[in-house]
Structures are given as structure tokens and as C-alpha cells.
Amino acid sequence: MATVMDRTERPAYPAHPDAQYPAARGDAITGDRYWSKEFAEREWQHMWKKIWHVGGRTSQLEEAGDFITHQFRHESVIMVKQHDGSVKAFFNVCLHRGNQLVGTREGGVTSHFTCPYHNWKWALDGELDEVQDPEDFDVNPCGKLKLKELKCDTWGGFIWFSFNPDAVPLAEYLHPIPDLLANRDLDNWVRVVNRRLRVNTNWKFASDNFNESYHIPAVHPQFEPMIDDHYSTTVFEMYPTGHNRMIEKLQPSSRYEDAQQVKPLWAEVLKEWDIDPEQYQGRAQEGRLALQEARRRLGPERGYTYFDKFTDWELTDQFHHTLFPNVTITGTPEGLHFFRTEPDVDDPNWSTFDYWYMVPRVEGATEVATLYGMRPYAEAPYEDGDYSDYEADIPQGDFLTQDLSIAVKQQNGLKSVAWEDAWLSRQETRVRRFHEVINDYLEGRGG
């Protein structure tokens, strides 16, 4: 068993200057937060209408007039590329009679959005340019009406929008996540998986789940030989903005007595980079440093030229950035797993779960390994479905299936009268802090 570090010390590697060691007020995590319609409405009014939302990827907008839409609860938002290359966001509502202008997830227009109800034409910048029978209006609305615009910005190849006209600048809202991911050229990474599932659980499950690694031995036992989930070797950081970070070393888990034995999965990882696993029997965790050296030395000739920008720990270890309130970015040297949960339109017992996998291009490679087999280095088609129909067959175990199966069961448990509050370990402090930031918004202290 690894030695437990002094919990008053800051972790030796790697720390951001704004990081805080996990601390919380102790706000109760009650069951009604997950199933109460009244609580869900408070979240909408006081939190969702204030934060920044991810609407899509900039790679979806190649030419002026290309657009994507995003549905969040009852609101539909259009994000469209302008002639100057910028992106603007508008409510997807014609101001004539309230009809939605666009009924598709993405597409392109030459110069105008034309309402399918009465042919009103709205320019890419939102200006009303043409109406049917303009002479029949007391005042011609052309040049006087403009689609209602939302704040819109981009970072990391993501398009962001906010319902809040007074939202803080995106860079301020995201701080320090852009700093933490600065060594990755995310603007040019390719989304090779774009999947959405409807799940019978509240949206908060994913943030709860990804804010701790305490569940890994029970839910993801297949990772024991290569992911060190023990709190004594894990970095936990929280930031004033409500975002969090956790970093786990790529090495056999320190929670087990046989942590220094090289097991088959760890042996495969080492052999892939020309490291003899037998040399590390009895000192398996030292293979992590050997792997860093091998990837640093062999990466460029194998096409992994982007390794040059990585620190040593980034060449091996796995990080989990939870962006308040509903986005998690899990990174490895090979790519980024992007998770987003959003509430159902009306029922807090349901949510949508988006999973994107984004990767940098590897010179000479035409395909990349994903949870769903080999995929081409190309923007992935959108896949939609219900979790009850979801199937995946992955040799190492599909962590999405494992996590979401727990989510459905937990949603039922949280409705019990026996549930009053979570009894959390210190390594789960980020879970409680997540709920406390929600409370800050609901009580007027956030945003």
C-alpha cells in the first residue's frame, strides 16, 4: 500500500497557482435535488440561464452561412458563421409569429434564414431583410427587427453561448481550464465520436461521478493494472470558478498489495512502446517513468509530433477536468473524452448524455482507436439513442456502460425516504463542493 501523504500539504505535481485543496462547507446533498421539478425549475432560473453552454464544434462551421442548432430544455439556439469568420448565436425564433426558423441540427444557408411559415428572411447577422407584402404593414419591419442575439464565443474549438446578456467573458468563466489544457491544440483536434444517449437519471449524476475516483475499484475493476486510483497518489484541485481537476498516474493502482506486479494490461501498454515488461516485475510502477522516456524518444518518429508540447506527466497520466456545471473533459496522451449532461425538458428524472471523443492527427495514420472500434480521422456523424438500447462490446470494458448503469440505479435510490445526505470520504470532497456551487447560484451568490 502506498504511503498516504500529509493532507495539509499541496501535491508536488502538477499544481496550478489558483488551486485549492478540497474543502467544503458541508451543505447537505438531499434527494430532492435529483427528482424535484421545483428544484429543477430553480436550476433553470438561477443557474442554467447564467452560465456558458457548449453548443458544438467550430469544425462544423466551415463556410459563412453554415449553422448548428442546440436544444436546451425549451430553448433552441442557432449558431451561425459570419462573413468575417466569427460566430453569432440567436434564439431560433422568428419574431413575426414565433415559429422556429430552423428544424435541423446543422446545415447551411447562402445569405438568409427564411421562416417556413411566412417567408420572412433574416440575414446571417440577424437583421430582418425581407417580408412578404411589406406595403400591408403600418410600419415596414425590415431594418427595424433583429433576431434576439445571445452572447457567443469560442475556445478550444468549442462554440459557447450564454442565455445571460450580462455573462462574464468566456475566458474569465473558464479560468483556469484553458491554462491547464494549453499544451493541446484543441482547435484543430478532430471529433471522431459524436454520440448522445437519453438516460433515466438526473443530469447531476455525471458531475458527481466524474468528481471522484472512489468508485473505480467497484465499477471499473478492469483499470486496476494501469490506472492508479488511490487518493494518496492522485492530485485533487478546486478553483474559485467552481471548476475542478483530478489527475491519476498511469501505473498499477497503489491500493492493492500486488501494485508492483506487471499484469497483462500493463504489460501490453509497455510493450507497445518497446519496453520489456519483465524488466519491471516487482517494480511495476516504475514502468510509468520508462513509458514517459519512450514516448518522448519514439513519439515523433511514430507520428506523435504533438508529444513535443507535453510535459512528462502529460505523456502518461490521465486527468479529469470538471467544468461547472455539466461538462467533463477526461484526457490521456492519445485524446480527450468529452462528457456533457443536460436536463430533460420537463422531467428531472431524465437527462441527455453526450459523449465526444476528440483526437489530434497522427502523421501517417488514417484511423484512430475508439470505444467503438477504429474510426477515420474525420468529423463523426451524429449518433442518437436511448441508453436502454445502447450496446457496446469492448475487450477492456466499456466505462460508459458501467457508469450509466449505476446512474439509473442510483436515481431510484435517491427517491427513498431513507436518503438524507451523502456520507463522503475526503477524496470525494469535490462532489459536495459541486453541489455547494449550485447552491451559490440558486441563492444569488453565483454567476
Coordinates of C-alpha atoms in Angstrom, one line a residue:
M1 CA 0.0 0.0 0.0
A2 CA 1.3 3.4 -0.9
T3 CA 2.1 5.9 1.9
V4 CA -0.7 8.3 2.5
M5 CA 0.5 11.9 2.0
D6 CA 0.1 14.6 4.6
R7 CA -3.3 16.0 3.8
T8 CA -2.1 19.5 4.8
E9 CA 0.5 19.5 2.0
R10 CA -0.1 20.7 -1.5
P11 CA 0.5 18.0 -4.1
A12 CA 4.1 18.0 -5.5
Y13 CA 2.9 17.6 -9.1
P14 CA 1.4 19.4 -11.0
A15 CA -0.3 22.3 -9.3
H16 CA -2.0 25.4 -10.7
P17 CA -1.4 28.6 -8.6
D18 CA -5.1 29.1 -8.2
A19 CA -5.7 25.6 -7.0
Q20 CA -7.3 24.9 -3.6
Y21 CA -7.0 21.7 -1.7
P22 CA -10.5 20.2 -1.5
A23 CA -12.7 21.9 1.2
A24 CA -16.4 22.3 1.5
R25 CA -19.0 24.0 3.8
G26 CA -20.9 20.8 4.4
D27 CA -24.2 21.6 2.5
A28 CA -26.4 18.6 2.5
I29 CA -26.9 16.7 -0.8
T30 CA -30.6 15.9 -0.4
G31 CA -32.6 13.6 -2.7
D32 CA -35.0 16.2 -4.0
R33 CA -32.1 17.8 -5.9
Y34 CA -32.4 14.9 -8.3
W35 CA -36.1 14.4 -8.8
S36 CA -38.0 17.6 -7.7
K37 CA -39.5 19.6 -10.5
E38 CA -39.4 22.7 -8.3
F39 CA -35.7 22.3 -7.7
A40 CA -35.1 21.8 -11.5
E41 CA -37.0 25.0 -12.2
R42 CA -34.8 26.9 -9.7
E43 CA -31.8 25.5 -11.5
W44 CA -33.1 26.8 -14.8
Q45 CA -34.0 30.3 -13.5
H46 CA -30.9 30.9 -11.4
M47 CA -28.1 28.7 -12.9
W48 CA -28.7 27.5 -16.4
K49 CA -29.7 31.0 -17.6
K50 CA -26.5 32.4 -16.2
I51 CA -23.7 30.0 -17.2
W52 CA -21.9 29.4 -20.5
H53 CA -23.1 26.4 -22.5
V54 CA -21.2 24.3 -25.1
G55 CA -23.2 24.4 -28.4
G56 CA -20.9 22.5 -30.7
R57 CA -17.6 22.4 -32.5
T58 CA -16.1 25.2 -34.7
S59 CA -15.2 22.4 -37.2
Q60 CA -18.9 22.1 -38.0
L61 CA -18.9 25.7 -39.4
E62 CA -16.7 25.8 -42.5
E63 CA -18.2 28.5 -44.6
A64 CA -20.2 31.7 -44.0
G65 CA -23.8 30.6 -43.5
D66 CA -23.0 27.2 -42.0
F67 CA -25.0 26.8 -38.8
I68 CA -25.7 24.4 -36.0
T69 CA -28.6 24.4 -33.5
H70 CA -28.7 23.3 -29.9
Q71 CA -31.8 22.5 -27.9
F72 CA -31.6 23.2 -24.2
R73 CA -34.8 22.5 -22.3
H74 CA -37.5 24.6 -24.2
E75 CA -34.9 26.9 -25.9
S76 CA -33.4 26.3 -29.3
V77 CA -30.3 28.3 -30.3
I78 CA -28.8 28.9 -33.7
M79 CA -25.1 29.4 -34.0
V80 CA -24.0 30.6 -37.5
K81 CA -20.7 31.5 -39.1
Q82 CA -20.5 35.1 -40.2
H83 CA -18.8 36.5 -43.3
D84 CA -15.9 37.8 -41.2
G85 CA -15.3 34.3 -39.7
S86 CA -16.8 35.0 -36.3
V87 CA -19.8 33.1 -34.9
K88 CA -23.0 34.6 -33.7
A89 CA -25.8 32.9 -31.7
F90 CA -29.5 33.7 -31.9
F91 CA -32.7 32.3 -30.4
N92 CA -34.2 30.0 -33.0
V93 CA -37.4 32.0 -33.2
C94 CA -38.9 34.2 -35.9
L95 CA -40.2 37.4 -34.4
H96 CA -43.2 37.5 -36.7
R97 CA -45.3 34.8 -35.2
G98 CA -42.9 32.7 -33.0
N99 CA -42.2 29.9 -35.5
Q100 CA -38.8 28.2 -35.3
L101 CA -36.6 29.2 -38.2
V102 CA -34.6 26.0 -38.4
G103 CA -35.7 22.5 -37.7
T104 CA -32.4 20.6 -38.3
R105 CA -29.3 20.1 -36.1
E106 CA -27.0 21.6 -38.7
G107 CA -26.8 22.9 -42.2
G108 CA -26.0 25.9 -44.3
V109 CA -27.7 28.9 -45.9
T110 CA -26.4 31.2 -48.7
S111 CA -27.5 34.5 -47.2
H112 CA -30.6 34.3 -45.1
F113 CA -32.7 32.2 -42.7
T114 CA -36.2 32.0 -44.2
C115 CA -39.1 31.3 -41.9
P116 CA -41.0 28.4 -43.4
Y117 CA -44.3 29.9 -42.1
H118 CA -44.5 33.3 -43.9
N119 CA -41.2 33.6 -45.8
W120 CA -39.6 36.3 -43.6
K121 CA -35.9 36.5 -44.4
W122 CA -33.3 37.1 -41.7
A123 CA -29.7 37.8 -42.6
L124 CA -26.7 36.0 -41.1
D125 CA -26.2 38.9 -38.7
G126 CA -29.8 38.6 -37.5
E127 CA -31.2 41.6 -39.4
L128 CA -34.7 41.3 -41.0
D129 CA -34.1 41.9 -44.7
E130 CA -37.4 40.9 -46.4
V131 CA -41.0 40.3 -45.6
Q132 CA -44.0 39.2 -47.6
D133 CA -46.3 42.1 -48.6
P134 CA -44.3 44.9 -46.9
E135 CA -46.8 47.5 -48.1
D136 CA -49.5 45.9 -45.9
F137 CA -47.8 46.8 -42.6
D138 CA -48.4 50.1 -40.9
V139 CA -44.6 50.2 -40.5
N140 CA -42.4 48.0 -42.6
P141 CA -40.5 45.9 -40.1
C142 CA -37.5 45.4 -42.4
G143 CA -34.4 47.1 -40.9
K144 CA -36.3 47.6 -37.6
L145 CA -36.3 44.0 -36.3
K146 CA -33.4 41.8 -35.5
L147 CA -33.3 38.2 -34.1
K148 CA -32.6 38.1 -30.4
E149 CA -28.9 37.5 -30.0
L150 CA -27.1 35.6 -27.3
K151 CA -23.6 36.0 -26.1
C152 CA -21.3 33.7 -28.1
D153 CA -17.6 33.0 -28.1
T154 CA -15.2 30.1 -28.9
W155 CA -12.4 28.4 -27.0
G156 CA -10.6 25.1 -27.7
G157 CA -12.6 24.5 -30.9
F158 CA -15.8 24.6 -28.9
I159 CA -18.6 27.1 -29.6
W160 CA -20.1 28.5 -26.4
F161 CA -23.2 30.6 -25.8
S162 CA -25.0 32.0 -22.8
F163 CA -28.6 33.0 -22.1
N164 CA -27.3 35.7 -19.8
P165 CA -26.7 39.1 -21.5
D166 CA -24.5 40.1 -18.6
A167 CA -22.4 36.9 -18.5
V168 CA -18.8 37.3 -17.6
P169 CA -16.4 36.9 -20.6
L170 CA -15.9 33.3 -21.5
A171 CA -12.2 33.3 -20.7
E172 CA -13.0 34.5 -17.2
Y173 CA -15.7 31.9 -16.8
L174 CA -13.5 29.0 -17.9
H175 CA -10.4 30.1 -15.9
P176 CA -8.1 28.2 -15.3
I177 CA -9.1 25.4 -17.7
P178 CA -7.5 27.0 -20.8
D179 CA -4.2 27.2 -18.9
L180 CA -4.4 23.6 -17.9
L181 CA -5.0 22.5 -21.5
A182 CA -2.6 24.9 -23.1
N183 CA -0.3 22.2 -24.4
R184 CA -3.1 20.7 -26.5
D185 CA -4.1 22.4 -29.8
L186 CA -7.8 21.6 -29.3
D187 CA -9.0 24.0 -32.0
N188 CA -7.6 21.5 -34.6
W189 CA -8.4 18.2 -32.9
V190 CA -10.9 16.0 -34.6
R191 CA -14.2 14.8 -33.0
V192 CA -14.2 11.1 -34.2
V193 CA -17.2 10.1 -31.9
N194 CA -20.3 12.2 -31.5
R195 CA -22.9 10.2 -29.5
R196 CA -25.9 11.2 -27.5
L197 CA -27.9 9.0 -25.1
R198 CA -31.1 9.6 -23.2
V199 CA -30.7 8.3 -19.7
N200 CA -33.2 7.7 -16.9
T201 CA -31.2 9.7 -14.4
N202 CA -30.8 13.4 -13.3
W203 CA -28.2 15.4 -15.1
K204 CA -26.1 15.8 -11.9
F205 CA -25.1 12.2 -11.8
A206 CA -22.3 12.7 -14.3
S207 CA -20.7 15.6 -12.5
D208 CA -21.0 13.7 -9.2
N209 CA -19.4 10.6 -10.8
F210 CA -16.5 12.4 -12.5
N211 CA -15.7 14.4 -9.5
E212 CA -14.2 11.4 -7.7
S213 CA -12.3 8.2 -8.4
Y214 CA -13.5 6.4 -5.3
H215 CA -15.9 4.3 -7.5
I216 CA -13.3 2.9 -9.8
P217 CA -12.4 -0.3 -7.9
A218 CA -16.1 -1.3 -7.8
V219 CA -17.3 0.0 -11.1
H220 CA -14.2 -0.2 -13.3
P221 CA -12.1 -3.0 -11.9
Q222 CA -10.5 -3.6 -15.3
F223 CA -8.4 -0.5 -14.8
E224 CA -6.6 -1.8 -11.7
P225 CA -3.4 -2.8 -13.6
M226 CA -2.8 0.6 -15.2
I227 CA -4.7 3.5 -13.5
D228 CA -3.7 4.5 -10.0
D229 CA -7.0 5.5 -8.4
H230 CA -5.7 5.7 -4.8
Y231 CA -6.1 9.1 -3.2
S232 CA -2.5 9.1 -1.9
T233 CA -1.1 9.3 -5.5
T234 CA -3.9 11.4 -7.0
V235 CA -4.0 15.2 -7.4
F236 CA -7.2 16.9 -6.4
E237 CA -7.7 20.6 -7.2
M238 CA -10.6 23.0 -7.0
Y239 CA -10.7 26.5 -8.4
P240 CA -12.7 29.6 -7.3
T241 CA -14.8 29.5 -10.6
G242 CA -16.3 26.1 -9.5
H243 CA -14.2 24.0 -11.9
N244 CA -12.2 21.1 -10.6
R245 CA -9.3 18.9 -11.7
M246 CA -8.2 15.4 -10.7
I247 CA -5.1 13.6 -12.1
E248 CA -4.4 9.9 -11.8
K249 CA -1.0 8.4 -12.6
L250 CA -0.8 5.8 -15.4
Q251 CA 0.6 2.9 -13.3
P252 CA -0.8 -0.1 -11.4
S253 CA -3.2 1.0 -8.6
S254 CA -1.5 1.7 -5.2
R255 CA -4.5 0.4 -3.3
Y256 CA -3.5 -3.2 -3.9
E257 CA -0.7 -5.3 -2.3
D258 CA 0.4 -6.5 -5.7
A259 CA 0.8 -3.0 -7.1
Q260 CA 4.4 -3.8 -8.2
Q261 CA 3.4 -6.8 -10.3
V262 CA 3.1 -6.4 -14.0
K263 CA -0.3 -7.6 -15.1
P264 CA -1.3 -8.3 -18.7
L265 CA -2.9 -5.0 -19.4
W266 CA 0.1 -3.0 -18.1
A267 CA 2.4 -5.3 -20.0
E268 CA 0.6 -4.5 -23.2
V269 CA 0.9 -0.8 -22.6
L270 CA 4.7 -1.1 -22.0
K271 CA 5.3 -3.4 -25.0
E272 CA 3.6 -1.1 -27.4
W273 CA 6.5 1.4 -26.7
D274 CA 9.2 -1.2 -26.9
I275 CA 9.6 -1.7 -23.2
D276 CA 10.2 -5.2 -21.8
P277 CA 7.6 -5.8 -19.1
E278 CA 9.7 -8.4 -17.5
Q279 CA 12.3 -5.8 -16.5
Y280 CA 9.7 -4.2 -14.3
Q281 CA 8.4 -7.2 -12.4
G282 CA 8.5 -6.3 -8.8
R283 CA 8.6 -2.6 -9.6
A284 CA 5.7 -2.2 -12.0
Q285 CA 5.0 1.4 -11.1
E286 CA 8.5 2.4 -12.3
G287 CA 7.3 1.5 -15.8
R288 CA 5.5 4.8 -15.8
L289 CA 8.7 6.8 -16.0
A290 CA 10.1 4.4 -18.6
L291 CA 7.0 4.9 -20.6
Q292 CA 7.4 8.7 -20.4
E293 CA 11.0 8.4 -21.7
A294 CA 10.0 6.0 -24.5
R295 CA 7.2 8.2 -25.7
R296 CA 9.4 11.3 -25.6
R297 CA 12.0 9.5 -27.6
L298 CA 9.9 7.4 -30.0
G299 CA 6.8 9.6 -30.3
P300 CA 8.0 11.9 -33.2
E301 CA 9.1 9.1 -35.4
R302 CA 5.8 7.3 -34.9
G303 CA 3.9 10.4 -36.0
Y304 CA 3.1 11.7 -32.5
T305 CA 4.7 15.1 -33.1
Y306 CA 2.4 16.8 -30.7
F307 CA 4.2 14.9 -27.8
D308 CA 6.9 17.6 -28.1
K309 CA 4.5 20.1 -26.4
F310 CA 3.6 17.8 -23.5
T311 CA 5.2 17.8 -20.0
D312 CA 6.5 14.4 -18.9
W313 CA 3.4 13.7 -16.8
E314 CA 1.1 14.5 -19.7
L315 CA 2.8 11.8 -21.7
T316 CA 1.3 9.2 -19.4
D317 CA -1.2 10.4 -16.8
Q318 CA -5.0 10.7 -17.0
F319 CA -6.7 14.0 -16.0
H320 CA -10.3 14.8 -15.3
H321 CA -11.4 18.4 -15.6
T322 CA -15.0 19.0 -14.5
L323 CA -16.2 22.3 -15.9
F324 CA -19.0 23.6 -13.8
P325 CA -21.7 22.6 -14.0
N326 CA -22.1 19.9 -16.6
V327 CA -19.0 19.3 -18.7
T328 CA -16.2 16.9 -18.0
I329 CA -13.0 16.6 -20.1
T330 CA -11.0 13.5 -19.4
G331 CA -7.6 13.5 -21.1
T332 CA -5.0 10.9 -22.0
P333 CA -1.9 11.4 -24.3
E334 CA -4.0 9.9 -27.1
G335 CA -7.1 12.1 -26.9
L336 CA -9.9 13.7 -25.0
H337 CA -13.1 12.2 -23.8
F338 CA -15.8 15.0 -23.6
F339 CA -18.9 14.3 -21.5
R340 CA -21.9 16.7 -21.2
T341 CA -25.2 16.1 -19.4
E342 CA -28.2 18.3 -19.8
P343 CA -31.6 18.2 -18.1
D344 CA -34.7 16.8 -19.8
V345 CA -37.2 19.4 -21.0
D346 CA -39.8 18.6 -18.2
D347 CA -38.8 15.6 -16.2
P348 CA -35.8 15.9 -13.8
N349 CA -35.6 12.1 -13.6
W350 CA -34.2 12.1 -17.2
S351 CA -31.3 13.7 -18.9
T352 CA -29.3 13.6 -22.1
F353 CA -25.7 12.3 -22.0
D354 CA -23.3 13.4 -24.8
Y355 CA -20.0 11.6 -25.4
W356 CA -17.5 13.0 -27.8
Y357 CA -14.0 11.7 -28.4
M358 CA -11.5 14.1 -29.9
V359 CA -8.0 13.3 -31.0
P360 CA -5.0 15.1 -32.6
R361 CA -3.9 13.9 -36.0
V362 CA -1.1 11.4 -36.1
E363 CA 1.2 11.7 -39.1
G364 CA 0.6 8.8 -41.5
A365 CA -2.4 7.4 -39.7
T366 CA -5.8 7.3 -41.3
E367 CA -7.7 5.7 -38.4
V368 CA -7.8 6.0 -34.7
A369 CA -8.9 3.6 -31.9
T370 CA -12.1 4.5 -30.0
L371 CA -14.6 2.8 -27.7
Y372 CA -16.5 1.8 -30.8
G373 CA -13.6 0.3 -32.8
M374 CA -11.4 2.1 -35.4
R375 CA -12.8 5.4 -36.7
P376 CA -11.5 7.6 -39.5
Y377 CA -9.8 10.9 -38.7
A378 CA -12.9 12.8 -39.7
E379 CA -15.8 14.8 -38.1
A380 CA -18.0 12.0 -36.8
P381 CA -21.7 11.7 -37.8
Y382 CA -24.2 12.4 -35.0
E383 CA -25.5 9.3 -33.3
D384 CA -28.6 9.4 -31.1
G385 CA -30.3 6.8 -29.0
D386 CA -31.7 5.7 -25.6
Y387 CA -29.4 4.1 -23.0
S388 CA -31.8 1.2 -22.7
D389 CA -30.9 0.2 -26.3
Y390 CA -27.2 1.0 -26.0
E391 CA -24.8 -1.8 -26.7
A392 CA -21.0 -1.9 -26.8
D393 CA -18.5 -4.8 -26.8
I394 CA -15.1 -3.6 -25.8
P395 CA -12.4 -6.0 -24.5
Q396 CA -11.3 -3.7 -21.7
G397 CA -14.9 -3.0 -20.6
D398 CA -17.0 0.0 -21.7
F399 CA -16.7 2.5 -18.9
L400 CA -19.8 4.4 -20.2
T401 CA -22.0 1.3 -19.8
Q402 CA -20.6 0.8 -16.3
D403 CA -21.1 4.4 -15.2
L404 CA -24.6 4.8 -16.7
S405 CA -25.9 1.5 -15.3
I406 CA -25.0 2.8 -11.9
A407 CA -26.7 6.1 -12.7
V408 CA -30.1 4.5 -13.4
K409 CA -30.0 2.5 -10.2
Q410 CA -28.9 5.5 -8.1
Q411 CA -31.7 7.7 -9.4
N412 CA -34.2 5.2 -7.9
G413 CA -32.3 5.0 -4.6
L414 CA -32.2 8.8 -4.2
K415 CA -36.0 8.8 -4.2
S416 CA -36.1 6.8 -1.0
V417 CA -37.2 8.4 2.3
A418 CA -34.1 6.7 3.8
W419 CA -31.9 9.1 1.9
E420 CA -31.0 12.3 3.8
D421 CA -27.4 13.2 2.8
A422 CA -24.2 11.7 1.4
W423 CA -21.6 10.4 3.8
L424 CA -18.5 11.3 1.9
S425 CA -14.8 10.5 2.2
R426 CA -12.3 13.3 1.9
Q427 CA -11.3 12.3 -1.6
E428 CA -15.0 12.9 -2.6
T429 CA -15.0 16.5 -1.3
R430 CA -15.3 17.8 -4.9
V431 CA -18.7 16.1 -5.1
R432 CA -20.0 18.2 -2.2
R433 CA -18.3 21.3 -3.4
F434 CA -20.1 20.9 -6.8
H435 CA -23.4 21.0 -5.0
E436 CA -22.4 23.9 -3.0
V437 CA -21.6 25.9 -6.1
I438 CA -25.1 25.0 -7.4
N439 CA -26.5 26.3 -4.1
D440 CA -24.5 29.5 -4.6
Y441 CA -26.2 30.1 -7.9
L442 CA -29.7 29.3 -6.5
E443 CA -29.2 31.6 -3.6
G444 CA -27.9 34.5 -5.6
R445 CA -24.2 34.2 -4.9
G446 CA -23.1 32.8 -8.2
G447 CA -22.9 34.0 -11.8

